[in-house]
Amino acid sequence: MKSFQVIVFSCIIASSYGAKCVYYGSPSETGEQTATGESFNPMGMTTAALPYLPFGTMLQVTNQRTGGSIVVRVNDRFGAPPSEDTLDLTYGAFGALANHDDGVFPCSYSIL
């Protein structure tokens, strides 16, 4: 029975979730506080806003169109209620995965 429980737990951890990636933040917001009190850097590669995961959760985010991926950390929340399938990235993190002119792209994310 113990080995069955370990297998189930491993499957839960390795799950990938689908979402829409969007971006937020402008240069004028540099230094503002995130929901965790950290300094916001819109060009940074580490900030993500998601309403239901604990702060500090590390995510591997993958652009489903290109296969490119980055690792970000949840340290902010949305200003307005988003749909649950939206992952908000900084301008810099979004730009590492897609063209800003797209504004949104289909992504998947895994909890690390």
Short mmCIF file of the C-alpha atoms (twelve columns), coordinates in Angstrom:
data_MODEL
# 
_entry.id   MODEL 
# 
loop_
_atom_site.group_PDB 
_atom_site.id 
_atom_site.type_symbol 
_atom_site.label_atom_id 
_atom_site.label_alt_id 
_atom_site.label_comp_id 
_atom_site.label_asym_id 
_atom_site.label_seq_id 
_atom_site.Cartn_x 
_atom_site.Cartn_y 
_atom_site.Cartn_z 
_atom_site.pdbx_PDB_model_num 
ATOM 1   C CA . MET A 1   0.000   0.000  0.000   1 
ATOM 2   C CA . LYS A 2   2.841   2.425  0.727   1 
ATOM 3   C CA . SER A 3   4.246   2.143  -2.798  1 
ATOM 4   C CA . PHE A 4   0.806   2.918  -4.239  1 
ATOM 5   C CA . GLN A 5   0.595   6.088  -2.149  1 
ATOM 6   C CA . VAL A 6   4.030   7.216  -3.308  1 
ATOM 7   C CA . ILE A 7   3.074   6.692  -6.954  1 
ATOM 8   C CA . VAL A 8   -0.123  8.707  -6.560  1 
ATOM 9   C CA . PHE A 9   1.772   11.515 -4.800  1 
ATOM 10  C CA . SER A 10  4.409   11.581 -7.559  1 
ATOM 11  C CA . CYS A 11  1.723   11.877 -10.206 1 
ATOM 12  C CA . ILE A 12  0.158   14.843 -8.434  1 
ATOM 13  C CA . ILE A 13  3.478   16.681 -8.176  1 
ATOM 14  C CA . ALA A 14  4.369   16.068 -11.821 1 
ATOM 15  C CA . SER A 15  1.028   17.383 -13.126 1 
ATOM 16  C CA . SER A 16  0.966   20.097 -15.740 1 
ATOM 17  C CA . TYR A 17  -1.814  22.669 -15.882 1 
ATOM 18  C CA . GLY A 18  -3.054  24.640 -18.879 1 
ATOM 19  C CA . ALA A 19  -3.518  28.395 -18.753 1 
ATOM 20  C CA . LYS A 20  -3.362  31.630 -20.693 1 
ATOM 21  C CA . CYS A 21  -0.228  33.661 -20.047 1 
ATOM 22  C CA . VAL A 22  -0.555  37.433 -19.998 1 
ATOM 23  C CA . TYR A 23  1.784   40.126 -18.700 1 
ATOM 24  C CA . TYR A 24  1.609   43.080 -16.366 1 
ATOM 25  C CA . GLY A 25  3.785   45.880 -15.112 1 
ATOM 26  C CA . SER A 26  5.329   48.917 -16.732 1 
ATOM 27  C CA . PRO A 27  8.656   50.629 -16.072 1 
ATOM 28  C CA . SER A 28  6.824   53.211 -13.938 1 
ATOM 29  C CA . GLU A 29  5.897   50.415 -11.497 1 
ATOM 30  C CA . THR A 30  9.523   49.478 -10.799 1 
ATOM 31  C CA . GLY A 31  10.030  49.332 -7.047  1 
ATOM 32  C CA . GLU A 32  6.341   49.021 -6.182  1 
ATOM 33  C CA . GLN A 33  5.580   46.262 -3.690  1 
ATOM 34  C CA . THR A 34  4.301   42.855 -4.715  1 
ATOM 35  C CA . ALA A 35  1.689   41.153 -2.542  1 
ATOM 36  C CA . THR A 36  4.539   39.591 -0.551  1 
ATOM 37  C CA . GLY A 37  6.161   42.981 0.079   1 
ATOM 38  C CA . GLU A 38  9.038   42.363 -2.335  1 
ATOM 39  C CA . SER A 39  10.155  45.059 -4.751  1 
ATOM 40  C CA . PHE A 40  8.501   44.644 -8.169  1 
ATOM 41  C CA . ASN A 41  10.727  44.571 -11.246 1 
ATOM 42  C CA . PRO A 42  8.669   44.451 -14.470 1 
ATOM 43  C CA . MET A 43  11.745  43.299 -16.402 1 
ATOM 44  C CA . GLY A 44  12.495  40.597 -13.839 1 
ATOM 45  C CA . MET A 45  12.201  36.951 -14.695 1 
ATOM 46  C CA . THR A 46  10.990  35.662 -11.351 1 
ATOM 47  C CA . THR A 47  7.587   37.161 -10.580 1 
ATOM 48  C CA . ALA A 48  4.272   35.496 -11.317 1 
ATOM 49  C CA . ALA A 49  0.788   36.301 -10.062 1 
ATOM 50  C CA . LEU A 50  -1.659  33.482 -9.522  1 
ATOM 51  C CA . PRO A 51  -4.637  33.620 -7.166  1 
ATOM 52  C CA . TYR A 52  -4.649  30.122 -5.697  1 
ATOM 53  C CA . LEU A 53  -1.068  28.897 -5.210  1 
ATOM 54  C CA . PRO A 54  0.913   29.754 -2.082  1 
ATOM 55  C CA . PHE A 55  3.526   32.492 -2.236  1 
ATOM 56  C CA . GLY A 56  6.960   31.081 -2.969  1 
ATOM 57  C CA . THR A 57  5.678   28.312 -5.239  1 
ATOM 58  C CA . MET A 58  8.115   27.747 -8.109  1 
ATOM 59  C CA . LEU A 59  6.590   27.115 -11.535 1 
ATOM 60  C CA . GLN A 60  8.051   25.961 -14.814 1 
ATOM 61  C CA . VAL A 61  6.042   27.842 -17.448 1 
ATOM 62  C CA . THR A 62  6.058   26.565 -21.037 1 
ATOM 63  C CA . ASN A 63  4.785   28.308 -24.161 1 
ATOM 64  C CA . GLN A 64  2.633   25.633 -25.807 1 
ATOM 65  C CA . ARG A 65  3.274   27.092 -29.271 1 
ATOM 66  C CA . THR A 66  7.075   27.243 -29.148 1 
ATOM 67  C CA . GLY A 67  8.078   24.831 -26.382 1 
ATOM 68  C CA . GLY A 68  10.201  27.522 -24.706 1 
ATOM 69  C CA . SER A 69  10.101  27.548 -20.910 1 
ATOM 70  C CA . ILE A 70  11.238  29.559 -17.892 1 
ATOM 71  C CA . VAL A 71  11.022  29.187 -14.119 1 
ATOM 72  C CA . VAL A 72  9.139   31.812 -12.102 1 
ATOM 73  C CA . ARG A 73  8.066   32.189 -8.482  1 
ATOM 74  C CA . VAL A 74  4.592   33.147 -7.282  1 
ATOM 75  C CA . ASN A 75  5.028   36.312 -5.219  1 
ATOM 76  C CA . ASP A 76  2.130   38.489 -6.318  1 
ATOM 77  C CA . ARG A 77  -1.640  38.463 -6.761  1 
ATOM 78  C CA . PHE A 78  -3.921  40.042 -9.352  1 
ATOM 79  C CA . GLY A 79  -5.308  43.526 -8.870  1 
ATOM 80  C CA . ALA A 80  -8.638  42.560 -10.432 1 
ATOM 81  C CA . PRO A 81  -10.299 39.148 -10.261 1 
ATOM 82  C CA . PRO A 82  -8.972  37.146 -13.244 1 
ATOM 83  C CA . SER A 83  -10.278 33.964 -14.708 1 
ATOM 84  C CA . GLU A 84  -8.776  30.969 -12.934 1 
ATOM 85  C CA . ASP A 85  -6.915  29.857 -16.033 1 
ATOM 86  C CA . THR A 86  -4.810  33.026 -16.306 1 
ATOM 87  C CA . LEU A 87  -1.157  33.182 -15.295 1 
ATOM 88  C CA . ASP A 88  0.172   36.731 -14.985 1 
ATOM 89  C CA . LEU A 89  3.883   37.130 -15.781 1 
ATOM 90  C CA . THR A 90  6.106   40.170 -15.621 1 
ATOM 91  C CA . TYR A 91  6.787   41.980 -18.877 1 
ATOM 92  C CA . GLY A 92  10.299  40.501 -18.878 1 
ATOM 93  C CA . ALA A 93  9.223   36.909 -18.227 1 
ATOM 94  C CA . PHE A 94  6.482   37.115 -20.862 1 
ATOM 95  C CA . GLY A 95  8.987   38.494 -23.384 1 
ATOM 96  C CA . ALA A 96  11.294  35.529 -22.804 1 
ATOM 97  C CA . LEU A 97  8.514   33.237 -24.043 1 
ATOM 98  C CA . ALA A 98  6.513   35.245 -26.587 1 
ATOM 99  C CA . ASN A 99  6.244   38.496 -28.492 1 
ATOM 100 C CA . HIS A 100 4.647   41.247 -26.391 1 
ATOM 101 C CA . ASP A 101 2.489   42.203 -29.377 1 
ATOM 102 C CA . ASP A 102 0.690   38.859 -28.968 1 
ATOM 103 C CA . GLY A 103 -0.549  39.962 -25.542 1 
ATOM 104 C CA . VAL A 104 -1.503  36.401 -24.580 1 
ATOM 105 C CA . PHE A 105 -0.347  32.884 -25.389 1 
ATOM 106 C CA . PRO A 106 -1.413  29.374 -24.405 1 
ATOM 107 C CA . CYS A 107 0.884   27.985 -21.753 1 
ATOM 108 C CA . SER A 108 1.240   25.128 -19.370 1 
ATOM 109 C CA . TYR A 109 2.870   25.214 -15.974 1 
ATOM 110 C CA . SER A 110 4.217   22.618 -13.599 1 
ATOM 111 C CA . ILE A 111 4.825   23.064 -9.895  1 
ATOM 112 C CA . LEU A 112 8.477   22.441 -9.073  1 
# 
